[in-house]
Structure formats: C-alpha cells, structure tokens
CSV table of C-alpha atoms in Angstrom, one decimal:
chain,number,residue,atom,x,y,z
A,1019,UNK,CA,-27.9,26.8,-159.9
A,1020,UNK,CA,-28.8,30.1,-157.3
A,1021,UNK,CA,-31.6,31.0,-155.4
A,1022,UNK,CA,-33.1,34.6,-156.9
A,1023,UNK,CA,-35.1,37.3,-155.0
A,1024,UNK,CA,-37.0,39.3,-157.1
A,1025,UNK,CA,-37.8,43.3,-155.8
A,1026,UNK,CA,-40.5,45.9,-157.0
A,1027,UNK,CA,-38.4,48.1,-159.3
A,1028,UNK,CA,-38.4,51.9,-157.9
A,1029,UNK,CA,-41.1,54.7,-158.6
A,1030,UNK,CA,-40.1,56.5,-161.4
A,1031,UNK,CA,-42.4,59.6,-159.9
A,1032,UNK,CA,-43.2,59.9,-156.5
A,1033,UNK,CA,-47.1,59.9,-157.3
A,1034,UNK,CA,-46.5,56.3,-159.0
A,1035,UNK,CA,-49.5,53.9,-157.4
A,1036,UNK,CA,-48.3,51.0,-155.8
A,1037,UNK,CA,-47.7,47.7,-157.3
A,1038,UNK,CA,-50.7,45.5,-156.3
A,1039,UNK,CA,-49.3,42.2,-154.3
A,1040,UNK,CA,-48.9,39.2,-155.8
A,1041,UNK,CA,-52.2,36.7,-156.2
A,1042,UNK,CA,-51.8,34.4,-153.8
A,1043,UNK,CA,-50.9,30.6,-154.2
A,1044,UNK,CA,-48.9,32.0,-156.8
A,1045,UNK,CA,-46.3,34.7,-155.1
A,1046,UNK,CA,-44.8,33.9,-151.3
A,1047,UNK,CA,-47.2,31.2,-150.3
A,1048,UNK,CA,-48.0,27.7,-151.5
A,1049,UNK,CA,-51.3,26.9,-153.6
A,1050,UNK,CA,-51.7,24.3,-150.9
A,1051,UNK,CA,-53.6,27.3,-148.6
A,1052,UNK,CA,-50.4,29.1,-147.2
A,1053,UNK,CA,-48.9,26.3,-145.1
A,1054,UNK,CA,-45.3,25.5,-146.0
A,1055,UNK,CA,-44.7,22.1,-147.6
A,1056,UNK,CA,-41.8,19.8,-146.3
A,1057,UNK,CA,-38.9,17.9,-147.6
A,1058,UNK,CA,-38.0,14.3,-147.2
A,1059,UNK,CA,-34.3,14.3,-148.3
A,1060,UNK,CA,-33.8,10.1,-149.2
A,1061,UNK,CA,-29.5,9.3,-149.5
A,1062,UNK,CA,-27.8,6.6,-149.4
A,1063,UNK,CA,-24.9,5.3,-151.9
A,1064,UNK,CA,-24.8,5.6,-155.4
A,1065,UNK,CA,-26.5,2.5,-156.5
A,1066,UNK,CA,-29.2,1.8,-153.3
A,1067,UNK,CA,-32.2,2.3,-155.4
A,1068,UNK,CA,-33.1,6.0,-153.8
A,1069,UNK,CA,-34.4,6.9,-157.5
A,1070,UNK,CA,-36.8,4.7,-158.4
A,1071,UNK,CA,-38.0,4.2,-154.5
A,1072,UNK,CA,-38.8,8.3,-154.3
A,1073,UNK,CA,-40.3,7.5,-157.5
A,1074,UNK,CA,-42.7,4.8,-156.5
A,1075,UNK,CA,-43.7,7.3,-153.6
A,1076,UNK,CA,-45.5,9.2,-156.3
A,1077,UNK,CA,-44.5,12.5,-154.3
A,1078,UNK,CA,-42.9,15.1,-156.1
A,1079,UNK,CA,-39.2,14.9,-156.7
A,1080,UNK,CA,-36.1,17.0,-156.6
A,1081,UNK,CA,-33.4,15.2,-158.3
A,1082,UNK,CA,-30.6,16.7,-155.9
A,1083,UNK,CA,-27.9,15.0,-158.7
A,1084,UNK,CA,-28.4,17.8,-161.5
A,1085,UNK,CA,-26.8,20.4,-158.8
A,1086,UNK,CA,-23.1,18.5,-159.7
A,1087,UNK,CA,-20.4,21.2,-160.8
A,1088,UNK,CA,-19.7,21.2,-164.0
A,1089,UNK,CA,-16.8,19.3,-165.0
A,1090,UNK,CA,-14.7,23.1,-166.0
A,1091,UNK,CA,-14.5,24.1,-162.4
A,1092,UNK,CA,-11.5,24.4,-160.5
A,1093,UNK,CA,-12.9,23.9,-157.3
A,1094,UNK,CA,-14.1,20.4,-158.2
A,1095,UNK,CA,-12.0,17.3,-155.4
A,1096,UNK,CA,-9.5,15.3,-157.5
A,1097,UNK,CA,-9.0,11.7,-157.0
A,1098,UNK,CA,-6.0,11.0,-154.4
A,1099,UNK,CA,-4.8,8.2,-157.2
A,1100,UNK,CA,-4.8,10.9,-160.1
A,1101,UNK,CA,-8.2,8.8,-162.2
A,1102,UNK,CA,-9.7,12.7,-162.5
A,1103,UNK,CA,-12.3,14.0,-161.0
A,1104,UNK,CA,-13.7,12.9,-157.7
A,1105,UNK,CA,-17.2,12.6,-158.1
A,1106,UNK,CA,-18.5,10.9,-154.9
A,1107,UNK,CA,-17.3,13.6,-152.4
A,1108,UNK,CA,-19.9,16.6,-151.2
A,1109,UNK,CA,-16.9,18.9,-152.3
A,1110,UNK,CA,-18.2,18.2,-156.5
A,1111,UNK,CA,-21.5,19.4,-155.3
A,1112,UNK,CA,-23.3,22.9,-155.0
A,1113,UNK,CA,-24.9,22.5,-151.4
A,1114,UNK,CA,-26.0,25.8,-151.2
A,1115,UNK,CA,-28.3,25.7,-153.9
A,1116,UNK,CA,-30.0,22.8,-153.5
A,1117,UNK,CA,-30.5,23.9,-150.4
A,1118,UNK,CA,-31.7,27.4,-152.1
A,1119,UNK,CA,-33.9,25.3,-154.1
A,1120,UNK,CA,-35.4,23.0,-151.3
A,1121,UNK,CA,-36.5,26.2,-149.4
A,1122,UNK,CA,-38.1,27.8,-152.1
A,1123,UNK,CA,-40.0,25.0,-152.8
A,1124,UNK,CA,-41.7,23.9,-149.0
A,1125,UNK,CA,-41.9,28.2,-149.1
A,1126,UNK,CA,-43.9,28.5,-152.2
A,1127,UNK,CA,-44.4,25.8,-154.3
A,1128,UNK,CA,-42.3,25.8,-157.1
A,1129,UNK,CA,-37.8,26.5,-157.6
A,1130,UNK,CA,-36.4,26.8,-160.8
A,1131,UNK,CA,-33.8,23.5,-161.2
A,1132,UNK,CA,-31.0,23.1,-163.3
A,1133,UNK,CA,-31.1,19.7,-165.6
A,1134,UNK,CA,-27.1,17.9,-165.1
A,1135,UNK,CA,-26.0,15.7,-167.9
A,1136,UNK,CA,-23.1,13.0,-166.1
A,1137,UNK,CA,-22.0,11.6,-169.0
A,1138,UNK,CA,-21.0,15.0,-170.1
A,1139,UNK,CA,-20.1,16.1,-166.6
A,1140,UNK,CA,-21.9,19.7,-167.1
A,1141,UNK,CA,-25.1,21.1,-166.8
A,1142,UNK,CA,-26.9,21.3,-169.9
A,1143,UNK,CA,-30.6,23.7,-169.8
A,1144,UNK,CA,-32.9,24.1,-166.8
A,1145,UNK,CA,-36.9,23.1,-165.5
A,1146,UNK,CA,-39.3,24.8,-163.6
A,1147,UNK,CA,-40.3,22.6,-161.1
A,1148,UNK,CA,-43.8,22.9,-159.2
A,1149,UNK,CA,-45.3,20.3,-155.7
A,1150,UNK,CA,-48.6,20.8,-156.9
A,1151,UNK,CA,-50.2,21.7,-153.9
A,1152,UNK,CA,-48.4,18.9,-152.6
A,1153,UNK,CA,-46.9,19.3,-148.5
A,1154,UNK,CA,-44.4,16.8,-149.1
A,1155,UNK,CA,-41.7,16.1,-151.3
A,1156,UNK,CA,-38.4,14.2,-151.7
A,1157,UNK,CA,-34.8,15.5,-152.6
A,1158,UNK,CA,-33.1,12.3,-153.0
A,1159,UNK,CA,-29.5,12.1,-153.8
A,1160,UNK,CA,-26.5,10.9,-152.6
A,1161,UNK,CA,-25.2,13.5,-151.0
A,1162,UNK,CA,-29.2,14.6,-149.4
A,1163,UNK,CA,-27.3,13.8,-145.9
A,1164,UNK,CA,-25.3,16.7,-146.1
A,1165,UNK,CA,-28.1,19.4,-146.1
A,1166,UNK,CA,-30.0,17.6,-143.3
A,1167,UNK,CA,-29.0,20.0,-140.8
A,1168,UNK,CA,-29.6,23.0,-143.6
A,1169,UNK,CA,-33.6,21.5,-143.4
A,1170,UNK,CA,-33.7,21.6,-140.2
A,1171,UNK,CA,-32.6,25.0,-139.5
A,1172,UNK,CA,-34.7,25.9,-141.9
A,1173,UNK,CA,-38.0,24.5,-140.1
A,1174,UNK,CA,-38.7,22.3,-143.9
A,1175,UNK,CA,-37.1,18.4,-142.4
A,1176,UNK,CA,-39.7,16.0,-142.4
A,1177,UNK,CA,-37.5,12.5,-142.0
A,1178,UNK,CA,-34.2,12.1,-143.4
A,1179,UNK,CA,-33.7,8.1,-144.8
A,1180,UNK,CA,-30.8,6.3,-146.2
A,1181,UNK,CA,-31.1,3.4,-147.9
A,1182,UNK,CA,-28.7,0.3,-146.7
A,1183,UNK,CA,-28.5,-3.0,-148.8
A,1184,UNK,CA,-25.9,-5.6,-149.6
A,1185,UNK,CA,-22.9,-3.6,-150.7
A,1186,UNK,CA,-22.3,-6.8,-153.3
A,1187,UNK,CA,-26.3,-5.9,-154.7
A,1188,UNK,CA,-25.2,-2.2,-154.8
A,1189,UNK,CA,-22.3,-2.4,-157.3
A,1190,UNK,CA,-24.1,-5.0,-159.5
A,1191,UNK,CA,-27.1,-2.3,-159.7
A,1192,UNK,CA,-25.6,0.8,-159.7
A,1193,UNK,CA,-23.1,-0.5,-162.9
A,1194,UNK,CA,-25.7,-2.0,-165.1
A,1195,UNK,CA,-27.0,1.3,-164.8
A,1196,UNK,CA,-24.4,3.1,-165.2
A,1197,UNK,CA,-23.7,1.4,-168.0
A,1198,UNK,CA,-26.8,0.9,-169.7
A,1199,UNK,CA,-26.7,5.3,-169.1
A,1200,UNK,CA,-23.5,6.0,-170.3
A,1201,UNK,CA,-22.8,7.6,-168.1
A,1202,UNK,CA,-18.6,7.0,-167.9
A,1203,UNK,CA,-16.4,5.1,-169.5
A,1204,UNK,CA,-16.8,1.4,-168.9
A,1205,UNK,CA,-13.8,0.8,-167.4
A,1206,UNK,CA,-14.0,4.6,-165.1
A,1207,UNK,CA,-17.1,2.8,-164.2
A,1208,UNK,CA,-15.6,-1.1,-162.6
A,1209,UNK,CA,-12.5,0.9,-160.8
A,1210,UNK,CA,-15.3,3.0,-159.4
A,1211,UNK,CA,-17.6,0.7,-158.1
A,1212,UNK,CA,-15.2,-1.7,-157.1
A,1213,UNK,CA,-13.8,1.5,-154.4
A,1214,UNK,CA,-17.5,2.3,-153.9
A,1215,UNK,CA,-18.5,-1.2,-153.2
A,1216,UNK,CA,-15.6,-1.3,-150.2
A,1217,UNK,CA,-16.5,1.4,-148.9
A,1218,UNK,CA,-20.6,1.2,-149.1
A,1219,UNK,CA,-20.3,0.5,-145.1
A,1220,UNK,CA,-18.7,3.8,-144.4
A,1221,UNK,CA,-21.0,5.8,-146.2
A,1222,UNK,CA,-23.8,4.6,-144.9
A,1223,UNK,CA,-22.0,5.5,-141.2
A,1224,UNK,CA,-21.8,8.5,-142.5
A,1225,UNK,CA,-25.0,9.9,-143.4
A,1226,UNK,CA,-26.4,8.6,-140.4
A,1227,UNK,CA,-23.3,10.4,-138.0
A,1228,UNK,CA,-25.3,13.2,-140.7
A,1229,UNK,CA,-29.0,12.7,-139.0
A,1230,UNK,CA,-30.5,10.0,-141.0
A,1231,UNK,CA,-32.0,6.8,-139.9
A,1232,UNK,CA,-30.7,3.9,-141.8
A,1233,UNK,CA,-33.4,1.6,-143.1
A,1234,UNK,CA,-34.1,-1.0,-146.3
A,1235,UNK,CA,-36.4,0.1,-149.3
A,1236,UNK,CA,-39.8,-1.5,-147.6
A,1237,UNK,CA,-39.2,1.0,-144.1
A,1238,UNK,CA,-38.2,3.6,-145.9
A,1239,UNK,CA,-40.9,3.2,-147.8
A,1240,UNK,CA,-43.5,2.8,-145.3
A,1241,UNK,CA,-42.1,6.0,-143.9
A,1242,UNK,CA,-42.8,8.4,-146.6
A,1243,UNK,CA,-46.0,7.0,-146.5
A,1244,UNK,CA,-46.7,7.6,-143.2
A,1245,UNK,CA,-45.5,10.8,-143.8
A,1246,UNK,CA,-47.7,11.6,-146.6
A,1247,UNK,CA,-50.4,10.9,-144.5
A,1248,UNK,CA,-50.3,12.0,-141.8
A,1249,UNK,CA,-48.9,15.8,-142.6
A,1250,UNK,CA,-45.5,14.8,-140.6
A,1251,UNK,CA,-42.7,13.2,-139.9
A,1252,UNK,CA,-42.8,9.9,-140.7
A,1253,UNK,CA,-40.6,9.1,-137.3
A,1254,UNK,CA,-38.6,11.8,-136.1
A,1255,UNK,CA,-35.6,12.2,-137.4
A,1256,UNK,CA,-32.1,11.4,-135.2
A,1257,UNK,CA,-29.7,14.5,-134.3
C-alpha cells in the first residue's frame, strides 16, 4: 500500500474563501500534543516470538508481514531449487510502502495499512491503524531490519531489536504455528522450516549488521518497557 498525500482542490473563483485548516490533532500532528511518535522495529527469524512479544508490550503494533507482495507479482524472487517464490527474501516485501506507513503513523498518529492473507499469498483488504495518542509503537516482522536506515534517516527510530534464540526451538515454534494457521502445505512448511533452521544464525547476523540489537525476549521486552516509560530509546541503536 502506498502513502497518499491529500491537497486542497483549486478554487473555482478567485474570490472563493480559503478552506479552514484541519483541526489540531487530526491532520499533520499526532493527537498526543504535536510531538511525533517513534517506532521500535522488532525483527528476528520467522518463529522467534516477535508477534507474541509485541502483544505483551501493550503498545500499538504495525504488522509488517501485511506488506508482502501478492503471489502474482512478477517481481517476486524465486527459490533456486524451483520450489516457488522465496518468501524469506526481502525482495518479496514492499519496503517502501512499509516505511511510508511508519512515517505516517509517527507524523499523524494513524495510517491506512493493508491486510494480507499468507495462505492466499494476497492482500485481501485494508484497515486503519490508530496509535490512540501513544508516542511509541512497534513495527514487527522478519524484514524490519531492512528499514532501520530509512527510519533512522527520518528521525523516527526509537530502537531496533532482533530476537535471538535456539534454532531448534524456533523451528518447532514456527512449524506448529504455520500448520495451525494453514499458511502453506505441510511438505512446503517442513522444507522451508529445515532450510530456515540451517540459516538462522546467518539471518541474525544480517539483522545485526543492518543495525538491530540481538537479544532474547526478556531483554527485548525490558528495552521496550524502558523506551515506553522514558519516551526515548531504551538504549542507543548501533550503526
């Protein structure tokens, strides 16, 4: 989903009165008093516990998986073995649309976001995410590290965290979740799970190279709680 900017229509007559400004808190400023909100980017291998940790934080959450490309998109990367689209590649995801939504949330406190059905490999609708006046929110997903630089450049980054655990534990958690939700066929999920387990340490290394701080769930939650209490980063994010 792209970010849209709205302009007032041109006046039909020179004598037409100017349109009134947007009410405070409903236009270009968050409702919390004009200060922009900030984002904690939460990443990590698939199945590492990002979604559950984000829910435990009590903060508004932007689900970055909703910015996947449709399965019919001709730009989707393909697996080298011919097994179909490579959904674990950042190229399967619309980073530009995700950054636009993050910036809109930080600037105005709300954003239109897509709703994606992983089983159907398609966007099936949309919704509005409203921060409700919160000065901090979480954007979580396996590609969150890929937008660290853009969020830092925009001045909206509070922290960037990568959940790290045992690859075997992540494998089991991911497989149980994906089978329960019917995300893909069972043979595909097993093959994908084994491939991801073998490459999990490389995924974490890539995320940290992009600027995320790797840690276990309890430490990540503590940093988020500290950031929420202080209204500032829980700790500096490494460049």
